[in-house]
Coordinates of C-alpha atoms in Angstrom, one line a residue:
M1 CA 0.0 0.0 0.0
L2 CA 2.9 2.3 0.6
G3 CA 3.9 2.0 -3.1
K4 CA 0.4 3.0 -4.1
L5 CA 0.4 6.0 -1.8
M6 CA 3.7 7.1 -3.2
K7 CA 2.6 6.7 -6.8
Y8 CA -0.5 8.8 -6.1
E9 CA 1.7 11.5 -4.4
V10 CA 4.2 11.6 -7.2
K11 CA 1.4 12.0 -9.8
A12 CA -0.2 14.8 -7.8
T13 CA 3.1 16.8 -7.5
A14 CA 4.9 16.0 -10.7
R15 CA 2.9 18.4 -12.8
Y16 CA 4.4 21.2 -10.7
F17 CA 8.0 20.2 -10.7
L18 CA 8.6 18.7 -14.2
P19 CA 7.8 21.8 -16.2
L20 CA 10.1 23.9 -14.0
Y21 CA 12.9 21.4 -14.3
G22 CA 12.6 21.5 -18.0
A23 CA 12.6 25.3 -18.1
I24 CA 15.7 25.4 -15.8
L25 CA 17.7 22.9 -18.0
V26 CA 16.7 24.6 -21.3
L27 CA 17.8 28.1 -19.9
S28 CA 21.0 26.6 -18.6
A29 CA 21.8 25.0 -21.9
I30 CA 21.1 28.2 -23.9
I31 CA 23.3 30.3 -21.5
G32 CA 26.0 27.6 -21.6
V33 CA 26.2 27.7 -25.3
R34 CA 26.6 31.5 -25.2
G35 CA 25.8 31.9 -28.8
F36 CA 23.9 35.1 -28.0
Q37 CA 27.0 36.9 -26.8
K38 CA 27.8 38.2 -30.3
S39 CA 26.0 41.1 -32.0
W40 CA 22.7 39.3 -32.3
L41 CA 20.2 39.6 -29.4
P42 CA 22.6 41.1 -26.8
F43 CA 19.8 41.9 -24.5
L44 CA 19.5 38.1 -23.8
E45 CA 22.8 38.4 -21.8
F46 CA 20.7 40.0 -19.0
I47 CA 17.3 38.4 -19.5
L48 CA 18.2 34.7 -19.6
P49 CA 20.4 34.7 -16.5
T50 CA 17.7 36.7 -14.7
A51 CA 15.1 34.2 -15.8
L52 CA 17.2 31.3 -14.6
G53 CA 17.8 32.9 -11.2
L54 CA 14.0 33.5 -10.8
A55 CA 13.4 29.8 -11.9
F56 CA 15.8 28.6 -9.1
V57 CA 14.1 30.8 -6.5
G58 CA 10.7 29.5 -7.8
L59 CA 11.9 26.0 -7.5
F60 CA 13.1 26.5 -3.9
V61 CA 9.8 28.2 -2.9
M62 CA 7.6 25.7 -4.6
T63 CA 9.5 22.8 -2.9
L64 CA 8.9 24.4 0.5
I65 CA 5.3 25.1 -0.2
M66 CA 4.6 21.5 -1.6
V67 CA 6.2 20.0 1.5
V68 CA 4.0 21.9 3.8
K69 CA 0.7 22.0 1.8
R70 CA 0.7 18.3 0.8
F71 CA 1.0 17.2 4.4
D72 CA -1.4 19.8 5.7
A73 CA -4.1 19.5 3.0
N74 CA -4.0 15.6 2.8
L75 CA -3.8 14.7 6.4
L76 CA -4.9 17.7 8.6
S77 CA -7.8 19.2 6.6
D78 CA -11.1 17.8 5.5
E79 CA -9.3 15.5 3.1
G80 CA -7.8 13.9 6.2
Y81 CA -11.1 12.2 7.0
L82 CA -10.8 10.3 3.7
M83 CA -7.1 9.5 4.1
F84 CA -7.5 8.1 7.6
T85 CA -10.4 5.9 6.5
L86 CA -8.1 4.1 4.0
P87 CA -7.0 0.6 5.0
V88 CA -3.5 1.8 5.7
K89 CA -1.5 2.5 8.9
T90 CA -0.5 6.0 9.9
H91 CA 3.1 4.9 9.4
A92 CA 2.4 4.4 5.6
L93 CA 0.8 7.9 5.4
I94 CA 3.8 9.6 7.0
Q95 CA 6.3 7.6 5.1
S96 CA 4.7 8.2 1.7
K97 CA 4.7 12.0 2.3
A98 CA 8.3 12.0 3.6
L99 CA 9.7 9.7 0.9
V100 CA 8.1 11.6 -2.0
S101 CA 9.1 15.0 -0.6
L102 CA 12.6 13.7 -0.2
L103 CA 12.5 12.4 -3.8
W104 CA 11.6 15.9 -5.1
I105 CA 14.3 17.5 -2.9
L106 CA 16.9 15.1 -4.4
A107 CA 15.6 15.6 -7.9
S108 CA 15.7 19.4 -7.5
S109 CA 19.3 19.1 -6.2
F110 CA 20.2 16.9 -9.2
V111 CA 18.6 19.4 -11.6
F112 CA 20.6 22.2 -9.9
L113 CA 23.9 20.4 -10.3
L114 CA 23.1 19.5 -13.9
S115 CA 22.2 23.1 -14.6
I116 CA 25.5 24.2 -13.1
G117 CA 27.2 21.6 -15.3
L118 CA 25.5 23.0 -18.4
L119 CA 26.5 26.6 -17.5
I120 CA 30.2 25.8 -17.0
W121 CA 30.5 23.2 -19.8
R122 CA 33.9 23.4 -21.2
E123 CA 36.4 20.7 -22.2
E124 CA 38.9 21.8 -19.6
N125 CA 36.3 21.8 -16.9
V126 CA 35.1 18.3 -17.8
G127 CA 38.7 17.1 -17.9
F128 CA 39.3 18.5 -14.4
I129 CA 36.2 16.8 -13.0
L130 CA 37.2 13.5 -14.5
R131 CA 40.7 13.7 -13.1
E132 CA 39.2 14.4 -9.6
I133 CA 36.9 11.3 -9.6
P134 CA 39.7 8.8 -8.5
A135 CA 40.6 11.1 -5.6
L136 CA 36.9 11.1 -4.5
L137 CA 36.8 7.4 -4.7
D138 CA 39.9 7.2 -2.5
R139 CA 38.0 9.2 0.1
F140 CA 34.8 7.2 -0.3
P141 CA 34.0 6.8 3.5
M142 CA 34.1 10.6 4.0
V143 CA 32.2 11.3 0.8
F144 CA 29.6 8.8 1.7
L145 CA 29.2 10.2 5.2
I146 CA 28.8 13.8 3.8
L147 CA 26.1 12.6 1.4
A148 CA 24.4 10.7 4.1
N149 CA 24.5 13.7 6.4
I150 CA 22.9 15.9 3.7
L151 CA 20.2 13.2 3.1
M152 CA 19.5 12.9 6.8
G153 CA 19.5 16.7 7.2
A154 CA 16.9 17.0 4.4
L155 CA 14.8 14.3 6.1
N156 CA 15.2 16.1 9.4
F157 CA 13.7 19.2 8.0
L158 CA 10.8 17.3 6.6
L159 CA 10.1 15.6 9.9
M160 CA 10.4 18.8 11.8
V161 CA 7.7 20.3 9.5
Y162 CA 5.5 17.3 9.9
A163 CA 5.9 17.1 13.7
S164 CA 5.2 20.9 14.0
L165 CA 2.0 20.7 11.9
A166 CA 0.7 17.6 13.6
L167 CA 1.4 19.1 17.1
A168 CA -0.2 22.4 16.1
Q169 CA -3.3 20.7 14.8
A170 CA -3.7 18.4 17.8
R171 CA -3.4 21.2 20.3
A172 CA -5.2 23.8 18.2
I173 CA -2.5 26.3 18.9
T174 CA -3.9 28.8 16.5
R175 CA -6.9 28.9 14.1
N176 CA -4.4 28.8 11.2
R177 CA -2.6 25.5 11.1
I178 CA 0.3 26.9 9.0
L179 CA 0.9 29.8 11.5
G180 CA 0.6 27.4 14.4
G181 CA 3.0 24.9 12.8
T182 CA 5.5 27.8 12.2
I183 CA 5.4 28.7 15.8
V184 CA 5.9 25.1 16.9
F185 CA 8.7 24.7 14.4
I186 CA 10.5 27.7 15.9
V187 CA 10.0 26.3 19.4
I188 CA 11.2 22.9 18.5
S189 CA 14.3 24.4 16.8
I190 CA 15.1 26.4 19.9
I191 CA 14.7 23.3 22.1
F192 CA 17.1 21.3 19.9
N193 CA 19.6 24.2 19.9
V194 CA 19.5 24.5 23.6
V195 CA 19.9 20.7 24.1
E196 CA 22.8 20.6 21.6
T197 CA 24.5 23.5 23.3
V198 CA 24.2 21.8 26.7
I199 CA 25.4 18.5 25.4
F200 CA 28.5 20.0 23.7
T201 CA 29.3 22.2 26.7
V202 CA 29.0 19.3 29.2
S203 CA 30.8 16.8 27.0
G204 CA 33.5 19.3 26.3
F205 CA 34.0 19.9 30.1
F206 CA 34.2 16.2 30.9
L207 CA 36.1 15.1 27.9
R208 CA 38.6 18.0 27.7
S209 CA 41.3 15.8 29.3
S210 CA 40.4 12.8 27.2
A211 CA 43.3 11.4 25.1
W212 CA 41.0 10.5 22.3
V213 CA 39.6 14.1 22.1
N214 CA 43.0 15.6 22.3
N215 CA 44.2 13.3 19.5
L216 CA 41.2 14.4 17.4
V217 CA 41.9 18.1 17.9
Q218 CA 45.6 17.6 17.0
S219 CA 44.6 15.7 13.9
L220 CA 42.3 18.6 12.8
E221 CA 45.2 21.0 13.4
S222 CA 47.6 18.8 11.4
A223 CA 48.9 20.0 8.0
E224 CA 48.5 16.5 6.5
A225 CA 45.4 16.1 4.4
A226 CA 45.0 12.3 5.2
T227 CA 45.1 13.0 8.9
I228 CA 42.5 15.8 8.6
I229 CA 40.2 13.6 6.4
N230 CA 40.3 10.8 9.0
S231 CA 39.3 13.2 11.7
L232 CA 36.5 14.7 9.7
T233 CA 35.2 11.2 8.9
V234 CA 34.8 10.6 12.7
I235 CA 33.0 13.9 13.1
F236 CA 30.7 13.3 10.2
L237 CA 29.9 9.8 11.6
F238 CA 28.9 11.3 15.0
S239 CA 26.8 13.9 13.1
L240 CA 25.0 11.2 11.2
V241 CA 24.2 9.2 14.3
Y242 CA 22.8 12.4 16.0
L243 CA 20.7 13.2 12.9
L244 CA 19.3 9.6 12.9
V245 CA 18.3 9.9 16.6
K246 CA 16.6 13.3 15.9
N247 CA 14.8 11.9 12.9
V248 CA 13.5 8.8 14.8
L249 CA 12.3 11.1 17.6
L250 CA 10.5 13.5 15.3
Y251 CA 9.0 10.6 13.3
F252 CA 7.4 9.0 16.3
L253 CA 6.3 12.3 17.6
T254 CA 4.5 12.9 14.3
H255 CA 3.0 9.4 14.4
Y256 CA 1.8 9.9 18.0
F257 CA -0.1 13.1 17.3
L258 CA -1.6 11.8 14.1
D259 CA -2.6 8.4 15.6
H260 CA -3.7 9.5 19.0
Q261 CA -4.2 13.2 19.2
L262 CA -5.6 14.1 15.7
N263 CA -8.2 16.9 15.8
L264 CA -9.6 17.2 12.3
E265 CA -12.0 20.1 11.6

């Protein structure tokens, strides 16, 4: 059933994203070719980059709006009555929203990178990138951890939004769910920041004389690239574990309010 929910979600949102992806790539390709830099159509030197910039801003704004509105409209409004009568568990409803939103975030990121590639397309640039691939493969553990942190960071944002909206709806914080969710989002962010500050301060106090911590600090201060990379790998690993813990907490917080405290209008 999760697959069917995701298929429905993709169909409902693809009509917004795909045309914008196409426009961004076409504009990037035209600007990259730079055939308009000669005497013909010189005004395009300003218009096309401006249009591309606006398209990127539109993509960012639309992604944010879709993340919020699809969850809010499908699960917390009148449509929620229908969704929660389906023979599916609340877990599947949350997962379908999160996975499809994450899919579009990844797709938007890929389109952005592809657009940059079209803009800077030159033989020397391609050669430089190809020469750097073996070096990246040699540092695969760190590259993998960086990508995993980015992925978990995006998922963390989604789950923060979902938990905030679900809590705001359950407690009827304001008449407007989006406003209430925004307030809760800010409060949750502050709580996490305070907790993180306390953890880092306390752990720094008790571990300041630890040989392992001192070695890690010395490694970061080292001039040797390999030593620094090894230290950064450890840091990214801890960051990934922390993000996983936060995501699990936010996921089950969202599930609890949707499953036990839902207050549909």
